[in-house]
Structure formats: structure tokens, C-alpha cells
XYZ file of C-alpha atoms in Angstrom:
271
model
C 22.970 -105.367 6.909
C 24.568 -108.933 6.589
C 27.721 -107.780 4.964
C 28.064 -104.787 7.832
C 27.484 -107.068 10.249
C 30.499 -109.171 9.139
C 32.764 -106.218 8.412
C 32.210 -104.792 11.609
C 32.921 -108.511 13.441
C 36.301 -108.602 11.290
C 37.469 -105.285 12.723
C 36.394 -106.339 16.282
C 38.232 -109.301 15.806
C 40.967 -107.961 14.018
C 40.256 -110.773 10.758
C 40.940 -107.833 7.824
C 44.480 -108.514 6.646
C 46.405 -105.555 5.912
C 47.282 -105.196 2.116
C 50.347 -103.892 0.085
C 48.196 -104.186 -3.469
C 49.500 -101.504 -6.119
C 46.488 -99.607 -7.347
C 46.172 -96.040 -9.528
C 44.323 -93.292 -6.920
C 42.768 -91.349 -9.850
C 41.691 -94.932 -11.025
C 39.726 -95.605 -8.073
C 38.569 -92.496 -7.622
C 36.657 -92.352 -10.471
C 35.490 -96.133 -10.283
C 33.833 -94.651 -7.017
C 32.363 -91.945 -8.848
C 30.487 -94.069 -11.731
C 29.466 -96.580 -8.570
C 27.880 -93.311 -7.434
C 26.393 -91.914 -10.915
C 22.956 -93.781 -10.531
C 22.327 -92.239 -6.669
C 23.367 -89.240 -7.464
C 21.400 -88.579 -10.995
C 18.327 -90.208 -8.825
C 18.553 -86.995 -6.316
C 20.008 -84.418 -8.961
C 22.961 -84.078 -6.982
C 26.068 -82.280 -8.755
C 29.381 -83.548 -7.916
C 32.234 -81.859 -8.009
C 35.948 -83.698 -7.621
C 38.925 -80.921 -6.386
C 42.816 -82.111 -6.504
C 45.682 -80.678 -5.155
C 49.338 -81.191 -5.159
C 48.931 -84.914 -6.104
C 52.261 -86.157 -6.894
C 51.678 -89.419 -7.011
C 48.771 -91.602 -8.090
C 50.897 -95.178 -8.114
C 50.397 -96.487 -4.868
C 50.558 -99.497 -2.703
C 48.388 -100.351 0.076
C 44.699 -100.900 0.129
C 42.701 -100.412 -2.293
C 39.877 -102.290 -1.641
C 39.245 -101.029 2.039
C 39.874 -97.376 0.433
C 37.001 -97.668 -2.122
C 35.104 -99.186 1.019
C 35.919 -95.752 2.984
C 34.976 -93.804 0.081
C 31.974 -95.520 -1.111
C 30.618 -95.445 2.513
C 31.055 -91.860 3.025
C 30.044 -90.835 -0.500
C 27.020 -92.881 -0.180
C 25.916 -90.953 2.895
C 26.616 -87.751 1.518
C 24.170 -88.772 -1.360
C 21.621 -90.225 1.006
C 21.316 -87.652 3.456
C 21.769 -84.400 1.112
C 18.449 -82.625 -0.275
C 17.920 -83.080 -3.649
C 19.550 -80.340 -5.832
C 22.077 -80.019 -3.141
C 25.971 -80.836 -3.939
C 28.986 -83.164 -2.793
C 32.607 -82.276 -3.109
C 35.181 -84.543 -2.571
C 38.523 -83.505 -2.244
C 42.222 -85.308 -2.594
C 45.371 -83.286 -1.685
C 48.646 -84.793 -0.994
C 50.185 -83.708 2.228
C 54.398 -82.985 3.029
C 55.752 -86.651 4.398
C 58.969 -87.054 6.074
C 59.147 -90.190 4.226
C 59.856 -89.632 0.105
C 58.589 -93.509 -0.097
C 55.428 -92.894 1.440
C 52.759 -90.636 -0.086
C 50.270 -88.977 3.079
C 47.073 -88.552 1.087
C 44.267 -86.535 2.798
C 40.621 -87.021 1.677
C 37.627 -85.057 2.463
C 33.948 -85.651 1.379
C 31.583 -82.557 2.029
C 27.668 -82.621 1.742
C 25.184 -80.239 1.658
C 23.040 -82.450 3.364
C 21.069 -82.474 6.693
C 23.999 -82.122 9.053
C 24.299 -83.271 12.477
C 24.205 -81.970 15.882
C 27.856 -81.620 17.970
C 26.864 -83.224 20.780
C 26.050 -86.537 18.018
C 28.986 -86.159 16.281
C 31.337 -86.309 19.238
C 29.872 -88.822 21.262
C 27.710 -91.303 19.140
C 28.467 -90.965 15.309
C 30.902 -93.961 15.292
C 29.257 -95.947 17.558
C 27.673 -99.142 16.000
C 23.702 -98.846 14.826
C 23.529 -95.495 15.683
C 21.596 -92.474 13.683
C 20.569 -89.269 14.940
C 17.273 -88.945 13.341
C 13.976 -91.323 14.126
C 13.129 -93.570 11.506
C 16.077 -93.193 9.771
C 16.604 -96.508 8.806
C 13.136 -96.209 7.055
C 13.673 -93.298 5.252
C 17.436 -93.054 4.194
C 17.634 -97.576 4.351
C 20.765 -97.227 6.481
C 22.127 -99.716 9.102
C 23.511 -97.525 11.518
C 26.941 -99.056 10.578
C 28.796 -97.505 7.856
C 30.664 -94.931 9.974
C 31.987 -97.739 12.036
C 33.149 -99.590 9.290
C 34.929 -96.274 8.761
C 36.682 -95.293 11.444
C 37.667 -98.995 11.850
C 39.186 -99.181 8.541
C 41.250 -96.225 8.715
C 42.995 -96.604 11.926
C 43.162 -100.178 10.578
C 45.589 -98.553 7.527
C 47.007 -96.064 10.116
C 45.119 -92.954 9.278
C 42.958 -90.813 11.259
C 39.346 -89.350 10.659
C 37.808 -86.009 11.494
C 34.522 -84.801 10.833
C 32.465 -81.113 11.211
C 28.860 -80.907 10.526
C 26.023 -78.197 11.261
C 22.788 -79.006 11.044
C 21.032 -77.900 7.872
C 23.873 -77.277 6.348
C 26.357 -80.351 5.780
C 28.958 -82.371 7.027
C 32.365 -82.535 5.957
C 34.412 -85.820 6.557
C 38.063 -85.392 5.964
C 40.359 -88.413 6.673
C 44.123 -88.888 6.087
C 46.249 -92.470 5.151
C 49.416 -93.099 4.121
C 50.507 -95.146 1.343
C 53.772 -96.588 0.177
C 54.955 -95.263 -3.400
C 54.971 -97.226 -6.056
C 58.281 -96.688 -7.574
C 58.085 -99.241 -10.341
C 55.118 -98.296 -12.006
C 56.222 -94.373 -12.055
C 59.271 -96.055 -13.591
C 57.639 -97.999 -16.215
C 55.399 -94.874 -16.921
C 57.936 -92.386 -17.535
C 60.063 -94.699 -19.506
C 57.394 -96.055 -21.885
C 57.525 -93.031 -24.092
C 54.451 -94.026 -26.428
C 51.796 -91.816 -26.689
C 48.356 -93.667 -26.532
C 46.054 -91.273 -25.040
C 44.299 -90.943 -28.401
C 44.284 -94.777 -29.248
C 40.568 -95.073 -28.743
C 39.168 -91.482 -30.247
C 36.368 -92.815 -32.497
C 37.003 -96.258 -32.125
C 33.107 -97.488 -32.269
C 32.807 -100.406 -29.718
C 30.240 -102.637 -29.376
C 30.155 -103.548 -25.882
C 27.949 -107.085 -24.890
C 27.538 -106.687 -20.845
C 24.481 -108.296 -19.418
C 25.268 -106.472 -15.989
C 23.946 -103.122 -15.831
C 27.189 -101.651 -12.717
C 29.702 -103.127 -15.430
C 28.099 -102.035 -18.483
C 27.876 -98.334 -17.008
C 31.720 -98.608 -15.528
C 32.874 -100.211 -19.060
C 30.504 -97.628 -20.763
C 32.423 -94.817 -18.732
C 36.105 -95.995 -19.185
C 35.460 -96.067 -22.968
C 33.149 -93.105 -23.647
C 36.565 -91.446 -21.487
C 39.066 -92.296 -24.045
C 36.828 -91.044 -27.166
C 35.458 -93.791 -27.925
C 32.140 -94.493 -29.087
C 30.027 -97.113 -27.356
C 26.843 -99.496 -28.666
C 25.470 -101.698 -26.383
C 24.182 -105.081 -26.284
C 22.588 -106.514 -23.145
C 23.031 -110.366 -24.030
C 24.375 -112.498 -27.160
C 21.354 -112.417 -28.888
C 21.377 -108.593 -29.055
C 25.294 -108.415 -29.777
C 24.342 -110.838 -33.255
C 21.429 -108.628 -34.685
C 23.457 -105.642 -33.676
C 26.494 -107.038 -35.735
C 24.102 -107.933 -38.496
C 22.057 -104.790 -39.068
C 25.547 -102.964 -39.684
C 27.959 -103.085 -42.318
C 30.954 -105.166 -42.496
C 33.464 -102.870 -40.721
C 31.639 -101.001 -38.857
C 32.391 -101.933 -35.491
C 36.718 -101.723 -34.333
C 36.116 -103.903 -31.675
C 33.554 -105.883 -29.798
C 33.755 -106.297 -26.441
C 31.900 -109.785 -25.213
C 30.870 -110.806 -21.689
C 30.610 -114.630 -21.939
C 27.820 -115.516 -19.041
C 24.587 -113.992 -20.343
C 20.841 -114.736 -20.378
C 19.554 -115.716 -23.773
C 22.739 -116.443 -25.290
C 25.836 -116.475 -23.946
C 29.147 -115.147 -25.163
C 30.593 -117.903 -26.585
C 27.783 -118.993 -29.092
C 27.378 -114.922 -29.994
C 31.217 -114.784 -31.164
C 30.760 -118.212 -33.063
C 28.117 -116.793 -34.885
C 29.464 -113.458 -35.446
C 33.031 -115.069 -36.956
């Protein structure tokens, strides 16, 4: 509620500084998803990702308020859906006048409890509003998130629509544009090395005492083909490393603050 509170009194004060950070959209996209995993397993939600025409995935602008957007809206999706019930989000690339600027449309669609019209068009982004009573018991909202929305994407120059029935779902669909990122499509079509398959049953031992960057790391690796043991502090990593023969392991990946012992001490003793 704190942090909402101060993200909606940075919009209304216009404090959040516009960004031109380069960032990878299928990157962030699926560092939303694994955010998402433990919600969505909780509710046995399936999730299904649809992409079309996306001709460019090196962007600048901001990625941070973007994940913001996304996490928001998937996080509702996941909160008010049923459980068993579905989310599909959705990224298509739209026609832009401009051939530096890439006009990216994103929906998110539930098949949640919906809303009525009349709410949707006249109190939905209105600050600490929810339709139903006692929804901030149940679902642990703040009434905020959709303001932090909206405000975010005009803030980036983008616009927000949203259709809902209720009982059914709601679909959010919202559109930004973004400059292209000419250098790093440069860099990636001149590279010419072939390293999709550099990790393919590579065993890691990953040391991660925090359980969002463990899964994330976990993810990431476990993408690539690579096959992950985990240790949840320095004193695990050791024994780990010991009970195994000399070899065994291609790489070890070490946090360095960790209860117990810490990364430093576990790689002295390891070497």
C-alpha cells in the first residue's frame, strides 16, 4: 500500500522521469512471467503467451515502468480469475509511420470475475476503488494498481482500453511506442556465432539464498538446457561440491550475501 501510495503521488506530481533505457521485450516478458509462476501455480491457472508480427524486440524506452504495467495487470488477472481458469497475454507489433519507432500493442485477458460497464467506464481508474465489497479482504488489493496504470502509460505516450463482462473476464489491451534500438540489431546480426546450444547439459550448481532469484536464475538456465542443482546458502553449496566427484559440476554460480555462510568463505573452501 506504501509503495502505491508513492507511485501514485509521483504521477500526480509528475516526479517519474521518463527513460530511454535499451531493454530486450521477449526478455522482460518472460521475467514477468516467472515473477508470476508462484501465483499462478497457487490458483492452477494456465498461461498462455500469443505473438504476432514482432519485428523488433531491441528497444529503448522504459522498461522498468513496462514490467510495472505488466506485472500490475497480470497480477489482477491472477487474483481475480477462478481457479482453473486461464490468462492470455498477447504482444503484436502494430504499422508505425515512423521506421525508428516500434508501436507495440499489449493485451492481458482473464477469465476471471469481470466487471460491470457502468464500473469500468466511470470508476475503474479512479484511485482506491473496487467494485466488489470486501475486496481488499479477499483478493489483498489496494484499490490502486489500475491507476498506477493508466498513469504510466499516458506517462510513455500510450493509451489503454479495457472490455470486461461479468463472469466472464476482462481484457486489458494497451498500446506504447518505443524507439528502435538500431545498435543492438546491429551487433546481433553481425556477431555470426552460434551459442544457442552453449549451455545444453552444462550441470550448474547455482548458490542463491533468495527464493524470486533462485526461481528467475533457475528459469534462465533450465531455458538454455542446462541442468540446475541448488544450494540455498554457502554451507549447502560446500557439502554439495563435496558429495560429488571432481568434475562434476561446469560451473557454479555463487551469491555472496547468505545466511550461514556467505559466498566468499564457500568459494575459499571449495578452491
Amino acid at each position: 500500500l506504501v509503495n502505491d501510495v508513492l507511485d501514485m503521488n509521483k504521477l500526480e506530481t509528475n516526479q517519474i522521469q521518463e527513460e530511454n533505457e535499451p531493454f530486450d521485450l521477449e526478455v522482460l516478458m518472460r521475467e514477468v512471467a516467472v515473477l508470476m509462476n508462484p501465483l499462478l501455480e497457487q490458483n492452477q491457472i494456465t498461461h498462455r503467451v500469443h505473438r504476432k508480427n514482432i519485428q523488433h524486440t531491441a528497444l529503448k524506452g522504459s522498461p522498468l515502468q513496462l514490467r510495472q504495467i505488466m506485472l500490475n495487470l497480470f497480477s489482477n488477472a491472477g487474483k481475480y480469475n477462478r481457479v482453473g481458469g486461464e490468462i492470455r497475454l498477447g504482444c503484436c507489433e502494430k504499422t508505425s509511420a515512423d521506421p525508428e519507432t516500434a508501436q507495440i500493442e499489449f493485451t492481458c485477458a482473464d477469465t476471471g470475475i469481470g466487471m460491470s460497464g457502468d464500473f469500468v467506464k466511470n470508476q475503474l481508474f479512479e484511485p482506491f476503488t473496487q467494485e466488489q465489497y470486501g475486496a481488499r479482504t479477499r483478493y489483498q488489493g489496494t484499490g490502486l494498481g489500475m491507476s498506477i496504470v493508466k498513469g504510466l502509460v499516458e506517462k510513455m505516450g500510450g493509451t489503454i482500453q479495457v472490455e470486461s463482462v461479468r463472469g466472464e473476464g476482462t481484457t486489458f489491451t494497451f498500446r506504447l511506442p518505443f524507439t528502435v534500438n538500431e545498435t543492438a540489431v546491429s551487433e546481433t546480426t553481425t556477431e555470426g556465432e552460434d551459442i544457442s546450444d552453449l549451455l545444453r547439459d552444462r550441470r550448474i550448481l547455482l548458490v542463491e539464498d533468495n527464493e524470486i532469484n533462485m526461481e528467475i536464475a533457475q528459469f534462465y538456465l533450465e531455458e538454455a538446457g542446462a541442468k540446475v542443482e541448488k544450494a540455498w546458502n554457502g554451507q549447502e553449496a560446500v557439502a554439495l561440491f563435496s558429495q560429488n566427484p571432481a568434475g562434476s559440476f561446469d560451473a557454479i554460480l555463487m551469491d555472496v550475501m547468505m545466511p550461514v555462510m556467505d559466498g566468499m568463505e564457500a568459494t575459499q573452501r571449495i578452491r
